Every structure is written in C-alpha cells, then in structure tokens.
Amino acid sequence: MRKLLFVFVLVVVGAFSVNAQLLGLRIAANSGMLISELGTSDVPHPDALLASPATSSEKFTPQLSAGLEAELLIQISEKTYFGVELDYTHLKGFNDDPPVFNYFLTPYFQQYQNEFIISPLEYNTRLFNVAVNYKYFFMPDKVWTPFVKLTGVVALVGTELKYRDFSPEEYFPDVDWNLIDYAFNEGADVLYARGTSTSEQKKWPAFHVGGGIGFDYALSDRLLFEIDGTCTVLNSGIIDGVPNFTYSREEGAELLKYNRRLSLTTQISVGLVYLFEIGDGGRGSGGRIDPNLPFFRNKH
C-alpha cells in the first residue's frame, strides 16, 4: 500500500510542475460487485460432488458495498483528460446454498479438514488500486457532458471467506470453548483469507483493465457533478474468496490442480470534480481564464 501511495504522490507532484495547466480534482464514493469469473470452469472432484447438496450452486449473490476514490485529472486537449486515481473498493457477496468446493479437499485447506460443514458462506474482498485513466468528453462546452473512459489498474487484493452464521457451540457441542484461545475462537469461522488480519499471507498483487461511460454536470464554472460506470477484467480468481482448483485424472492418479481464472467486476462512482488552473495563467486576479472551463465559450 505504501508503494501505491508513493506512485500517486509522484504523479501529483509532477503535474504541479507544469506551467499554466488545467487540472481537476475528483473525490467520489463508489460501489462495486463481482459479476462472474472468466475462463475454464473448475471440474468438481467426485468427493465434492458426492458431498454437495443437490440444490447447491457455486454462484454468490453480490451485495451493495461502499468505497472511496480520489483522482487527479490533467487536461491534454480540449476534449481529453489523463487521470491518476487512488481507489479503495469493497466487494462482498453471499451463498446460502454452497457446494463443497474443490479447495476444501486440497492440502491448502487446513481448518476442519475432516469435518467440513456445509453452511451459508460470505466473502469480503478489499482492493487498494492505483489507476491510470483516459477520458474523452464529447461535448465539453455543454452543461451535460458525456464521456467514455479507458482504465488500467494495479491492485492489491485482500479477501476473506467465512461462514455467514457460525456458532462453534452448535457445530462442536463436545468442545469446551471456554478453554479455547480467544484469538482462535474469533477466527474459527474463516475458511480462506489472504491479506487480512486472519492471514499470514500478503495481499495479492494483480492488474486489471477495462472501460466505462459517464457524464459531468456543471454546477458552476469550476465545480462539476460526475457519475460513471466501469467494467474491468481482473487477473485474480480469489475475488469471491474461493481459490480455484480443477479435478483431473492423470496416469491413474486423482489430482486437484490450481486453475488460474479472471474476474469480471463492475463499479459505479458518484462524486464532485473541482477544476483549477496552475502556473502563470492561474496566478492572482489578473490571470487568464482557460477557454476550456465549463461555460467559457458560451459567455465569450
């Protein structure tokens, strides 16, 4: 996370070294969700199929979540902006009728190795992103300004998969939980974690690309309301908290092999943009007004 902040600060400092440059600072709230995983589906292990309820499904239901983002916009022509964005995204979902995933049959799954409980699951995934955006505005001199967007993102992914309603006393009545270490008790419902307080593994570095559409609405000469929707493909298969393994039989041996998959996500952002000019043109009351600010061409 410190490296991502360092890159963001370098870009901001570099932008302010440019003379007479029109900039925008966008602050927004976002809400995102996982649409689906892409690539070859996991082949279920026969033991997983045997143990899974007949009505079960691997699909998780996305839930609304909230995140924050800040973006520095640098104008490169009348209709185009280059943006550098620092972004926190929270993705979560639940599955009330899950199967026995292949992951639970691998040596990587240690907890409840021989006593896996089929019970509703939920995941919480957090992404810390540094994004580079390209935005093209179709009608920069209008009150309503639609735009298209391309984005490339470097992300740090942390995720946690756990039972939705876990009661250790109910599932293990013979255990005296008063004698169990409190820290273990608190994390007893976690089935998989990476990059969280319940895991020794660091966050997963990943890259994603995508695009989107949106619009600006001019509230004043310098203040804009902005909303946009973005879809990205992320090269990580743990967004839903479940590592992907596929079953294969080779030379008479049954294997569970890691299955690298991509994740398709979507996000809606709503926020405000403040436009300002730095350099010679923005110094003092006698500085020039940039002709690309909203309404300028309508007034002059």
PDB file of C-alpha atoms in Angstrom:
ATOM      1  CA  MET A   1       0.000   0.000   0.000  1.00  0.00           C
ATOM      2  CA  ARG A   2       2.863   2.416   0.751  1.00  0.00           C
ATOM      3  CA  LYS A   3       4.281   1.847  -2.736  1.00  0.00           C
ATOM      4  CA  LEU A   4       0.931   2.699  -4.306  1.00  0.00           C
ATOM      5  CA  LEU A   5       0.736   5.926  -2.299  1.00  0.00           C
ATOM      6  CA  PHE A   6       4.292   6.819  -3.301  1.00  0.00           C
ATOM      7  CA  VAL A   7       3.478   6.435  -7.009  1.00  0.00           C
ATOM      8  CA  PHE A   8       0.358   8.579  -6.610  1.00  0.00           C
ATOM      9  CA  VAL A   9       2.289  11.352  -4.839  1.00  0.00           C
ATOM     10  CA  LEU A  10       4.981  11.361  -7.560  1.00  0.00           C
ATOM     11  CA  VAL A  11       2.372  11.865 -10.257  1.00  0.00           C
ATOM     12  CA  VAL A  12       0.690  14.676  -8.316  1.00  0.00           C
ATOM     13  CA  VAL A  13       3.998  16.460  -7.764  1.00  0.00           C
ATOM     14  CA  GLY A  14       4.882  16.063 -11.437  1.00  0.00           C
ATOM     15  CA  ALA A  15       1.586  17.536 -12.536  1.00  0.00           C
ATOM     16  CA  PHE A  16       2.064  20.642 -10.407  1.00  0.00           C
ATOM     17  CA  SER A  17       5.428  21.296 -12.034  1.00  0.00           C
ATOM     18  CA  VAL A  18       3.684  22.107 -15.346  1.00  0.00           C
ATOM     19  CA  ASN A  19       3.067  25.776 -16.174  1.00  0.00           C
ATOM     20  CA  ALA A  20      -0.453  27.039 -16.993  1.00  0.00           C
ATOM     21  CA  GLN A  21      -2.013  23.606 -16.647  1.00  0.00           C
ATOM     22  CA  LEU A  22      -5.753  22.969 -16.239  1.00  0.00           C
ATOM     23  CA  LEU A  23      -6.342  20.304 -13.584  1.00  0.00           C
ATOM     24  CA  GLY A  24      -9.285  18.671 -11.915  1.00  0.00           C
ATOM     25  CA  LEU A  25      -9.529  17.019  -8.507  1.00  0.00           C
ATOM     26  CA  ARG A  26     -12.269  14.405  -8.209  1.00  0.00           C
ATOM     27  CA  ILE A  27     -13.480  12.952  -4.907  1.00  0.00           C
ATOM     28  CA  ALA A  28     -16.080  10.205  -5.133  1.00  0.00           C
ATOM     29  CA  ALA A  29     -17.806   7.310  -3.408  1.00  0.00           C
ATOM     30  CA  ASN A  30     -18.100   4.000  -5.237  1.00  0.00           C
ATOM     31  CA  SER A  31     -19.966   0.721  -5.075  1.00  0.00           C
ATOM     32  CA  GLY A  32     -18.762  -2.369  -6.921  1.00  0.00           C
ATOM     33  CA  MET A  33     -19.552  -6.036  -7.364  1.00  0.00           C
ATOM     34  CA  LEU A  34     -18.178  -9.218  -8.867  1.00  0.00           C
ATOM     35  CA  ILE A  35     -20.165 -10.201 -11.970  1.00  0.00           C
ATOM     36  CA  SER A  36     -18.548 -13.579 -12.706  1.00  0.00           C
ATOM     37  CA  GLU A  37     -15.312 -15.474 -13.117  1.00  0.00           C
ATOM     38  CA  LEU A  38     -13.980 -15.974 -16.638  1.00  0.00           C
ATOM     39  CA  GLY A  39     -12.030 -18.844 -18.108  1.00  0.00           C
ATOM     40  CA  THR A  40     -12.320 -22.629 -17.867  1.00  0.00           C
ATOM     41  CA  SER A  41     -14.692 -23.700 -15.088  1.00  0.00           C
ATOM     42  CA  ASP A  42     -13.449 -25.971 -12.322  1.00  0.00           C
ATOM     43  CA  VAL A  43     -14.180 -29.672 -12.820  1.00  0.00           C
ATOM     44  CA  PRO A  44     -15.675 -30.858  -9.498  1.00  0.00           C
ATOM     45  CA  HIS A  45     -13.909 -33.626  -7.611  1.00  0.00           C
ATOM     46  CA  PRO A  46     -16.115 -36.766  -7.283  1.00  0.00           C
ATOM     47  CA  ASP A  47     -15.959 -36.500  -3.481  1.00  0.00           C
ATOM     48  CA  ALA A  48     -17.060 -32.855  -3.687  1.00  0.00           C
ATOM     49  CA  LEU A  49     -19.989 -33.815  -5.903  1.00  0.00           C
ATOM     50  CA  LEU A  50     -20.967 -36.601  -3.547  1.00  0.00           C
ATOM     51  CA  ALA A  51     -20.962 -34.318  -0.506  1.00  0.00           C
ATOM     52  CA  SER A  52     -22.654 -31.310  -2.130  1.00  0.00           C
ATOM     53  CA  PRO A  53     -26.417 -30.786  -1.717  1.00  0.00           C
ATOM     54  CA  ALA A  54     -28.389 -31.493  -4.895  1.00  0.00           C
ATOM     55  CA  THR A  55     -29.698 -27.902  -4.974  1.00  0.00           C
ATOM     56  CA  SER A  56     -26.341 -26.211  -4.390  1.00  0.00           C
ATOM     57  CA  SER A  57     -24.777 -23.616  -6.680  1.00  0.00           C
ATOM     58  CA  GLU A  58     -21.331 -22.049  -6.889  1.00  0.00           C
ATOM     59  CA  LYS A  59     -22.835 -18.633  -7.632  1.00  0.00           C
ATOM     60  CA  PHE A  60     -22.569 -15.940  -4.977  1.00  0.00           C
ATOM     61  CA  THR A  61     -25.136 -13.160  -4.704  1.00  0.00           C
ATOM     62  CA  PRO A  62     -23.419  -9.735  -4.776  1.00  0.00           C
ATOM     63  CA  GLN A  63     -24.188  -7.244  -2.019  1.00  0.00           C
ATOM     64  CA  LEU A  64     -24.029  -3.471  -2.052  1.00  0.00           C
ATOM     65  CA  SER A  65     -20.820  -2.074  -0.625  1.00  0.00           C
ATOM     66  CA  ALA A  66     -19.115   1.298  -0.329  1.00  0.00           C
ATOM     67  CA  GLY A  67     -15.650   2.551  -1.216  1.00  0.00           C
ATOM     68  CA  LEU A  68     -13.796   5.803  -1.813  1.00  0.00           C
ATOM     69  CA  GLU A  69     -11.610   7.217  -4.572  1.00  0.00           C
ATOM     70  CA  ALA A  70      -9.632  10.332  -5.419  1.00  0.00           C
ATOM     71  CA  GLU A  71      -8.431  11.266  -8.901  1.00  0.00           C
ATOM     72  CA  LEU A  72      -6.163  13.950 -10.301  1.00  0.00           C
ATOM     73  CA  LEU A  73      -7.283  14.928 -13.819  1.00  0.00           C
ATOM     74  CA  ILE A  74      -4.839  16.589 -16.218  1.00  0.00           C
ATOM     75  CA  GLN A  75      -6.175  18.138 -19.420  1.00  0.00           C
ATOM     76  CA  ILE A  76      -4.241  17.111 -22.519  1.00  0.00           C
ATOM     77  CA  SER A  77      -6.596  18.581 -25.162  1.00  0.00           C
ATOM     78  CA  GLU A  78      -9.956  20.312 -25.365  1.00  0.00           C
ATOM     79  CA  LYS A  79     -11.851  17.034 -25.077  1.00  0.00           C
ATOM     80  CA  THR A  80      -9.447  14.651 -23.344  1.00  0.00           C
ATOM     81  CA  TYR A  81      -8.114  14.221 -19.829  1.00  0.00           C
ATOM     82  CA  PHE A  82      -5.465  11.962 -18.366  1.00  0.00           C
ATOM     83  CA  GLY A  83      -6.226  10.856 -14.808  1.00  0.00           C
ATOM     84  CA  VAL A  84      -4.351   9.185 -11.971  1.00  0.00           C
ATOM     85  CA  GLU A  85      -6.652   7.642  -9.367  1.00  0.00           C
ATOM     86  CA  LEU A  86      -6.193   6.234  -5.885  1.00  0.00           C
ATOM     87  CA  ASP A  87      -9.062   3.890  -5.137  1.00  0.00           C
ATOM     88  CA  TYR A  88     -10.436   1.717  -2.330  1.00  0.00           C
ATOM     89  CA  THR A  89     -13.052  -0.817  -3.435  1.00  0.00           C
ATOM     90  CA  HIS A  90     -15.029  -3.207  -1.251  1.00  0.00           C
ATOM     91  CA  LEU A  91     -16.692  -6.243  -2.872  1.00  0.00           C
ATOM     92  CA  LYS A  92     -18.854  -8.685  -0.956  1.00  0.00           C
ATOM     93  CA  GLY A  93     -21.414 -11.406  -1.545  1.00  0.00           C
ATOM     94  CA  PHE A  94     -23.078 -14.462  -0.024  1.00  0.00           C
ATOM     95  CA  ASN A  95     -24.101 -18.006  -0.949  1.00  0.00           C
ATOM     96  CA  ASP A  96     -26.826 -19.599   1.173  1.00  0.00           C
ATOM     97  CA  ASP A  97     -26.647 -22.975  -0.595  1.00  0.00           C
ATOM     98  CA  PRO A  98     -22.976 -23.600  -1.433  1.00  0.00           C
ATOM     99  CA  PRO A  99     -21.402 -26.825  -2.679  1.00  0.00           C
ATOM    100  CA  VAL A 100     -18.249 -28.422  -1.341  1.00  0.00           C
ATOM    101  CA  PHE A 101     -15.657 -26.523  -3.351  1.00  0.00           C
ATOM    102  CA  ASN A 102     -12.588 -28.386  -4.605  1.00  0.00           C
ATOM    103  CA  TYR A 103     -10.437 -26.097  -2.470  1.00  0.00           C
ATOM    104  CA  PHE A 104     -11.776 -27.757   0.673  1.00  0.00           C
ATOM    105  CA  LEU A 105     -10.302 -31.085  -0.491  1.00  0.00           C
ATOM    106  CA  THR A 106      -6.778 -29.769  -1.068  1.00  0.00           C
ATOM    107  CA  PRO A 107      -3.866 -29.798   1.423  1.00  0.00           C
ATOM    108  CA  TYR A 108      -4.024 -25.964   1.402  1.00  0.00           C
ATOM    109  CA  PHE A 109      -7.276 -26.120   3.368  1.00  0.00           C
ATOM    110  CA  GLN A 110      -6.315 -26.856   6.955  1.00  0.00           C
ATOM    111  CA  GLN A 111      -9.316 -25.808   9.006  1.00  0.00           C
ATOM    112  CA  TYR A 112     -11.979 -28.501   9.504  1.00  0.00           C
ATOM    113  CA  GLN A 113     -10.034 -30.752   7.131  1.00  0.00           C
ATOM    114  CA  ASN A 114     -12.102 -33.787   8.120  1.00  0.00           C
ATOM    115  CA  GLU A 115     -15.194 -32.029   9.437  1.00  0.00           C
ATOM    116  CA  PHE A 116     -16.195 -29.508   6.802  1.00  0.00           C
ATOM    117  CA  ILE A 117     -19.601 -28.014   7.497  1.00  0.00           C
ATOM    118  CA  ILE A 118     -21.968 -27.251   4.628  1.00  0.00           C
ATOM    119  CA  SER A 119     -23.380 -23.912   5.697  1.00  0.00           C
ATOM    120  CA  PRO A 120     -24.080 -20.486   4.103  1.00  0.00           C
ATOM    121  CA  LEU A 121     -20.908 -18.609   3.124  1.00  0.00           C
ATOM    122  CA  GLU A 122     -19.951 -14.993   2.547  1.00  0.00           C
ATOM    123  CA  TYR A 123     -16.898 -13.237   1.175  1.00  0.00           C
ATOM    124  CA  ASN A 124     -15.433  -9.810   1.831  1.00  0.00           C
ATOM    125  CA  THR A 125     -12.826  -8.587  -0.648  1.00  0.00           C
ATOM    126  CA  ARG A 126     -10.976  -5.288  -0.498  1.00  0.00           C
ATOM    127  CA  LEU A 127      -8.949  -3.799  -3.338  1.00  0.00           C
ATOM    128  CA  PHE A 128      -6.458  -0.964  -3.000  1.00  0.00           C
ATOM    129  CA  ASN A 129      -5.899   0.403  -6.501  1.00  0.00           C
ATOM    130  CA  VAL A 130      -3.768   2.866  -8.404  1.00  0.00           C
ATOM    131  CA  ALA A 131      -5.464   3.509 -11.752  1.00  0.00           C
ATOM    132  CA  VAL A 132      -4.446   5.387 -14.885  1.00  0.00           C
ATOM    133  CA  ASN A 133      -7.478   6.700 -16.775  1.00  0.00           C
ATOM    134  CA  TYR A 134      -8.089   8.222 -20.187  1.00  0.00           C
ATOM    135  CA  LYS A 135     -11.336  10.182 -20.566  1.00  0.00           C
ATOM    136  CA  TYR A 136     -12.801  11.599 -23.775  1.00  0.00           C
ATOM    137  CA  PHE A 137     -15.545  14.223 -23.402  1.00  0.00           C
ATOM    138  CA  PHE A 138     -17.900  14.527 -26.383  1.00  0.00           C
ATOM    139  CA  MET A 139     -19.355  17.995 -25.673  1.00  0.00           C
ATOM    140  CA  PRO A 140     -17.071  19.892 -23.279  1.00  0.00           C
ATOM    141  CA  ASP A 141     -18.971  23.187 -23.717  1.00  0.00           C
ATOM    142  CA  LYS A 142     -22.366  21.792 -22.617  1.00  0.00           C
ATOM    143  CA  VAL A 143     -23.968  21.653 -19.173  1.00  0.00           C
ATOM    144  CA  TRP A 144     -24.331  17.864 -19.537  1.00  0.00           C
ATOM    145  CA  THR A 145     -21.062  16.360 -20.790  1.00  0.00           C
ATOM    146  CA  PRO A 146     -20.976  12.621 -21.615  1.00  0.00           C
ATOM    147  CA  PHE A 147     -17.633  10.827 -21.785  1.00  0.00           C
ATOM    148  CA  VAL A 148     -16.047   7.444 -22.381  1.00  0.00           C
ATOM    149  CA  LYS A 149     -13.226   6.081 -20.277  1.00  0.00           C
ATOM    150  CA  LEU A 150     -10.378   3.590 -20.564  1.00  0.00           C
ATOM    151  CA  THR A 151      -8.578   2.423 -17.440  1.00  0.00           C
ATOM    152  CA  GLY A 152      -5.590   0.338 -16.390  1.00  0.00           C
ATOM    153  CA  VAL A 153      -5.229  -0.561 -12.725  1.00  0.00           C
ATOM    154  CA  VAL A 154      -2.608  -2.023 -10.397  1.00  0.00           C
ATOM    155  CA  ALA A 155      -4.356  -3.570  -7.392  1.00  0.00           C
ATOM    156  CA  LEU A 156      -3.583  -5.189  -4.055  1.00  0.00           C
ATOM    157  CA  VAL A 157      -6.265  -7.769  -3.271  1.00  0.00           C
ATOM    158  CA  GLY A 158      -7.208  -8.903   0.213  1.00  0.00           C
ATOM    159  CA  THR A 159     -10.081 -11.343   0.733  1.00  0.00           C
ATOM    160  CA  GLU A 160     -11.787 -13.451   3.367  1.00  0.00           C
ATOM    161  CA  LEU A 161     -14.260 -16.320   3.001  1.00  0.00           C
ATOM    162  CA  LYS A 162     -16.199 -17.401   6.065  1.00  0.00           C
ATOM    163  CA  TYR A 163     -19.469 -18.843   7.340  1.00  0.00           C
ATOM    164  CA  ARG A 164     -22.341 -16.364   7.470  1.00  0.00           C
ATOM    165  CA  ASP A 165     -23.792 -17.504  10.775  1.00  0.00           C
ATOM    166  CA  PHE A 166     -21.232 -19.556  12.622  1.00  0.00           C
ATOM    167  CA  SER A 167     -21.821 -20.921  16.118  1.00  0.00           C
ATOM    168  CA  PRO A 168     -18.958 -23.187  17.220  1.00  0.00           C
ATOM    169  CA  GLU A 169     -21.004 -24.370  20.202  1.00  0.00           C
ATOM    170  CA  GLU A 170     -23.694 -25.652  17.834  1.00  0.00           C
ATOM    171  CA  TYR A 171     -21.348 -27.460  15.446  1.00  0.00           C
ATOM    172  CA  PHE A 172     -18.927 -28.777  18.090  1.00  0.00           C
ATOM    173  CA  PRO A 173     -21.016 -29.384  21.251  1.00  0.00           C
ATOM    174  CA  ASP A 174     -18.343 -31.611  22.827  1.00  0.00           C
ATOM    175  CA  VAL A 175     -15.729 -28.833  22.871  1.00  0.00           C
ATOM    176  CA  ASP A 176     -15.333 -26.621  25.933  1.00  0.00           C
ATOM    177  CA  TRP A 177     -14.984 -23.272  24.166  1.00  0.00           C
ATOM    178  CA  ASN A 178     -14.132 -21.526  27.439  1.00  0.00           C
ATOM    179  CA  LEU A 179     -10.755 -23.271  27.254  1.00  0.00           C
ATOM    180  CA  ILE A 180     -10.104 -22.318  23.625  1.00  0.00           C
ATOM    181  CA  ASP A 181      -7.847 -19.377  22.929  1.00  0.00           C
ATOM    182  CA  TYR A 182      -9.934 -16.255  22.232  1.00  0.00           C
ATOM    183  CA  ALA A 183      -7.987 -15.354  19.077  1.00  0.00           C
ATOM    184  CA  PHE A 184      -8.663 -18.778  17.582  1.00  0.00           C
ATOM    185  CA  ASN A 185     -12.320 -18.554  18.584  1.00  0.00           C
ATOM    186  CA  GLU A 186     -12.669 -15.210  16.803  1.00  0.00           C
ATOM    187  CA  GLY A 187     -11.257 -16.582  13.533  1.00  0.00           C
ATOM    188  CA  ALA A 188     -12.823 -20.032  13.733  1.00  0.00           C
ATOM    189  CA  ASP A 189     -15.400 -19.231  11.037  1.00  0.00           C
ATOM    190  CA  VAL A 190     -12.790 -18.164   8.451  1.00  0.00           C
ATOM    191  CA  LEU A 191     -12.296 -20.726   5.659  1.00  0.00           C
ATOM    192  CA  TYR A 192      -9.868 -18.793   3.483  1.00  0.00           C
ATOM    193  CA  ALA A 193      -8.064 -15.494   3.927  1.00  0.00           C
ATOM    194  CA  ARG A 194      -5.310 -13.581   2.210  1.00  0.00           C
ATOM    195  CA  GLY A 195      -4.069 -10.082   3.011  1.00  0.00           C
ATOM    196  CA  THR A 196      -6.224  -9.759   6.131  1.00  0.00           C
ATOM    197  CA  SER A 197      -5.659  -9.815   9.877  1.00  0.00           C
ATOM    198  CA  THR A 198      -6.563 -13.528   9.953  1.00  0.00           C
ATOM    199  CA  SER A 199      -3.917 -14.470   7.375  1.00  0.00           C
ATOM    200  CA  GLU A 200      -0.130 -14.534   7.318  1.00  0.00           C
ATOM    201  CA  GLN A 201      -0.105 -14.095   3.528  1.00  0.00           C
ATOM    202  CA  LYS A 202       0.292 -10.648   1.997  1.00  0.00           C
ATOM    203  CA  LYS A 203      -2.254  -9.096  -0.330  1.00  0.00           C
ATOM    204  CA  TRP A 204      -2.362 -10.482  -3.868  1.00  0.00           C
ATOM    205  CA  PRO A 205      -0.858  -8.056  -6.445  1.00  0.00           C
ATOM    206  CA  ALA A 206      -2.992  -8.009  -9.574  1.00  0.00           C
ATOM    207  CA  PHE A 207      -3.641  -5.984 -12.699  1.00  0.00           C
ATOM    208  CA  HIS A 208      -6.946  -5.148 -14.352  1.00  0.00           C
ATOM    209  CA  VAL A 209      -8.061  -3.252 -17.438  1.00  0.00           C
ATOM    210  CA  GLY A 210     -11.410  -2.044 -18.669  1.00  0.00           C
ATOM    211  CA  GLY A 211     -13.546   0.869 -19.704  1.00  0.00           C
ATOM    212  CA  GLY A 212     -16.708   2.738 -18.941  1.00  0.00           C
ATOM    213  CA  ILE A 213     -19.057   5.612 -19.630  1.00  0.00           C
ATOM    214  CA  GLY A 214     -20.262   8.556 -17.606  1.00  0.00           C
ATOM    215  CA  PHE A 215     -21.219  12.197 -17.623  1.00  0.00           C
ATOM    216  CA  ASP A 216     -20.435  15.505 -15.950  1.00  0.00           C
ATOM    217  CA  TYR A 217     -22.998  18.094 -14.919  1.00  0.00           C
ATOM    218  CA  ALA A 218     -21.682  21.618 -14.410  1.00  0.00           C
ATOM    219  CA  LEU A 219     -22.793  23.061 -11.063  1.00  0.00           C
ATOM    220  CA  SER A 220     -20.662  26.181 -11.600  1.00  0.00           C
ATOM    221  CA  ASP A 221     -17.751  27.366 -13.719  1.00  0.00           C
ATOM    222  CA  ARG A 222     -15.378  25.189 -11.743  1.00  0.00           C
ATOM    223  CA  LEU A 223     -17.452  22.622  -9.851  1.00  0.00           C
ATOM    224  CA  LEU A 224     -18.854  19.532 -11.590  1.00  0.00           C
ATOM    225  CA  PHE A 225     -21.009  16.619 -10.514  1.00  0.00           C
ATOM    226  CA  GLU A 226     -19.739  13.375 -12.075  1.00  0.00           C
ATOM    227  CA  ILE A 227     -21.088   9.839 -12.273  1.00  0.00           C
ATOM    228  CA  ASP A 228     -19.585   6.919 -14.179  1.00  0.00           C
ATOM    229  CA  GLY A 229     -19.814   3.167 -14.533  1.00  0.00           C
ATOM    230  CA  THR A 230     -16.767   0.993 -15.189  1.00  0.00           C
ATOM    231  CA  CYS A 231     -16.243  -2.688 -16.029  1.00  0.00           C
ATOM    232  CA  THR A 232     -12.818  -4.286 -15.595  1.00  0.00           C
ATOM    233  CA  VAL A 233     -11.270  -7.717 -16.017  1.00  0.00           C
ATOM    234  CA  LEU A 234      -9.010  -8.549 -13.069  1.00  0.00           C
ATOM    235  CA  ASN A 235      -6.304 -11.242 -13.226  1.00  0.00           C
ATOM    236  CA  SER A 236      -7.228 -12.766  -9.883  1.00  0.00           C
ATOM    237  CA  GLY A 237      -9.508 -15.703  -9.120  1.00  0.00           C
ATOM    238  CA  ILE A 238      -9.929 -15.073  -5.386  1.00  0.00           C
ATOM    239  CA  ILE A 239     -12.321 -12.129  -5.592  1.00  0.00           C
ATOM    240  CA  ASP A 240     -15.110 -14.414  -4.306  1.00  0.00           C
ATOM    241  CA  GLY A 241     -12.829 -15.741  -1.575  1.00  0.00           C
ATOM    242  CA  VAL A 242     -12.514 -19.243  -3.066  1.00  0.00           C
ATOM    243  CA  PRO A 243      -9.248 -20.323  -4.754  1.00  0.00           C
ATOM    244  CA  ASN A 244      -9.928 -22.267  -7.950  1.00  0.00           C
ATOM    245  CA  PHE A 245      -8.858 -25.888  -8.300  1.00  0.00           C
ATOM    246  CA  THR A 246      -9.945 -28.283 -11.035  1.00  0.00           C
ATOM    247  CA  TYR A 247     -10.096 -32.072 -10.908  1.00  0.00           C
ATOM    248  CA  SER A 248      -8.138 -34.220 -13.324  1.00  0.00           C
ATOM    249  CA  ARG A 249      -7.107 -37.859 -13.531  1.00  0.00           C
ATOM    250  CA  GLU A 250      -3.622 -38.465 -14.902  1.00  0.00           C
ATOM    251  CA  GLU A 251      -1.910 -41.866 -15.117  1.00  0.00           C
ATOM    252  CA  GLY A 252      -4.400 -43.320 -12.675  1.00  0.00           C
ATOM    253  CA  ALA A 253      -3.857 -40.587 -10.087  1.00  0.00           C
ATOM    254  CA  GLU A 254      -6.563 -38.156  -8.985  1.00  0.00           C
ATOM    255  CA  LEU A 255      -5.294 -34.583  -8.893  1.00  0.00           C
ATOM    256  CA  LEU A 256      -6.613 -31.179  -7.917  1.00  0.00           C
ATOM    257  CA  LYS A 257      -4.693 -28.593  -9.940  1.00  0.00           C
ATOM    258  CA  TYR A 258      -4.754 -24.839  -9.466  1.00  0.00           C
ATOM    259  CA  ASN A 259      -6.982 -23.220 -12.087  1.00  0.00           C
ATOM    260  CA  ARG A 260      -5.990 -19.630 -12.899  1.00  0.00           C
ATOM    261  CA  ARG A 261      -9.101 -17.600 -13.693  1.00  0.00           C
ATOM    262  CA  LEU A 262     -10.016 -13.977 -14.341  1.00  0.00           C
ATOM    263  CA  SER A 263     -12.715 -11.944 -12.613  1.00  0.00           C
ATOM    264  CA  LEU A 264     -15.155  -9.557 -14.286  1.00  0.00           C
ATOM    265  CA  THR A 265     -16.141  -6.699 -11.985  1.00  0.00           C
ATOM    266  CA  THR A 266     -18.238  -3.568 -12.302  1.00  0.00           C
ATOM    267  CA  GLN A 267     -18.272  -0.345 -10.321  1.00  0.00           C
ATOM    268  CA  ILE A 268     -20.356   2.841 -10.141  1.00  0.00           C
ATOM    269  CA  SER A 269     -18.783   6.057  -8.849  1.00  0.00           C
ATOM    270  CA  VAL A 270     -20.517   9.287  -7.821  1.00  0.00           C
ATOM    271  CA  GLY A 271     -18.634  12.413  -6.826  1.00  0.00           C
ATOM    272  CA  LEU A 272     -17.567  16.009  -7.403  1.00  0.00           C
ATOM    273  CA  VAL A 273     -14.816  17.472  -9.595  1.00  0.00           C
ATOM    274  CA  TYR A 274     -13.183  20.820  -8.859  1.00  0.00           C
ATOM    275  CA  LEU A 275     -11.359  22.407 -11.816  1.00  0.00           C
ATOM    276  CA  PHE A 276      -8.445  24.771 -11.252  1.00  0.00           C
ATOM    277  CA  GLU A 277      -5.503  26.165 -13.137  1.00  0.00           C
ATOM    278  CA  ILE A 278      -1.876  26.263 -12.028  1.00  0.00           C
ATOM    279  CA  GLY A 279       1.070  28.127 -13.444  1.00  0.00           C
ATOM    280  CA  ASP A 280       1.152  31.633 -14.918  1.00  0.00           C
ATOM    281  CA  GLY A 281      -2.467  31.615 -16.022  1.00  0.00           C
ATOM    282  CA  GLY A 282      -3.806  30.991 -12.541  1.00  0.00           C
ATOM    283  CA  ARG A 283      -1.778  33.496 -10.520  1.00  0.00           C
ATOM    284  CA  GLY A 284      -3.721  36.314  -8.959  1.00  0.00           C
ATOM    285  CA  SER A 285      -6.886  38.035 -10.110  1.00  0.00           C
ATOM    286  CA  GLY A 286      -5.274  39.140 -13.376  1.00  0.00           C
ATOM    287  CA  GLY A 287      -4.569  35.618 -14.614  1.00  0.00           C
ATOM    288  CA  ARG A 288      -6.205  34.421 -17.826  1.00  0.00           C
ATOM    289  CA  ILE A 289      -9.270  32.153 -17.845  1.00  0.00           C
ATOM    290  CA  ASP A 290      -8.750  28.869 -19.613  1.00  0.00           C
ATOM    291  CA  PRO A 291     -11.179  28.684 -22.561  1.00  0.00           C
ATOM    292  CA  ASN A 292     -11.891  25.014 -21.832  1.00  0.00           C
ATOM    293  CA  LEU A 293     -13.535  25.648 -18.467  1.00  0.00           C
ATOM    294  CA  PRO A 294     -17.310  24.992 -18.469  1.00  0.00           C
ATOM    295  CA  PHE A 295     -19.484  27.759 -19.967  1.00  0.00           C
ATOM    296  CA  PHE A 296     -16.499  29.858 -21.093  1.00  0.00           C
ATOM    297  CA  ARG A 297     -17.331  29.585 -24.777  1.00  0.00           C
ATOM    298  CA  ASN A 298     -20.980  30.308 -24.062  1.00  0.00           C
ATOM    299  CA  LYS A 299     -20.140  33.526 -22.257  1.00  0.00           C
ATOM    300  CA  HIS A 300     -17.385  34.875 -24.521  1.00  0.00           C
TER     301      HIS A 300
END
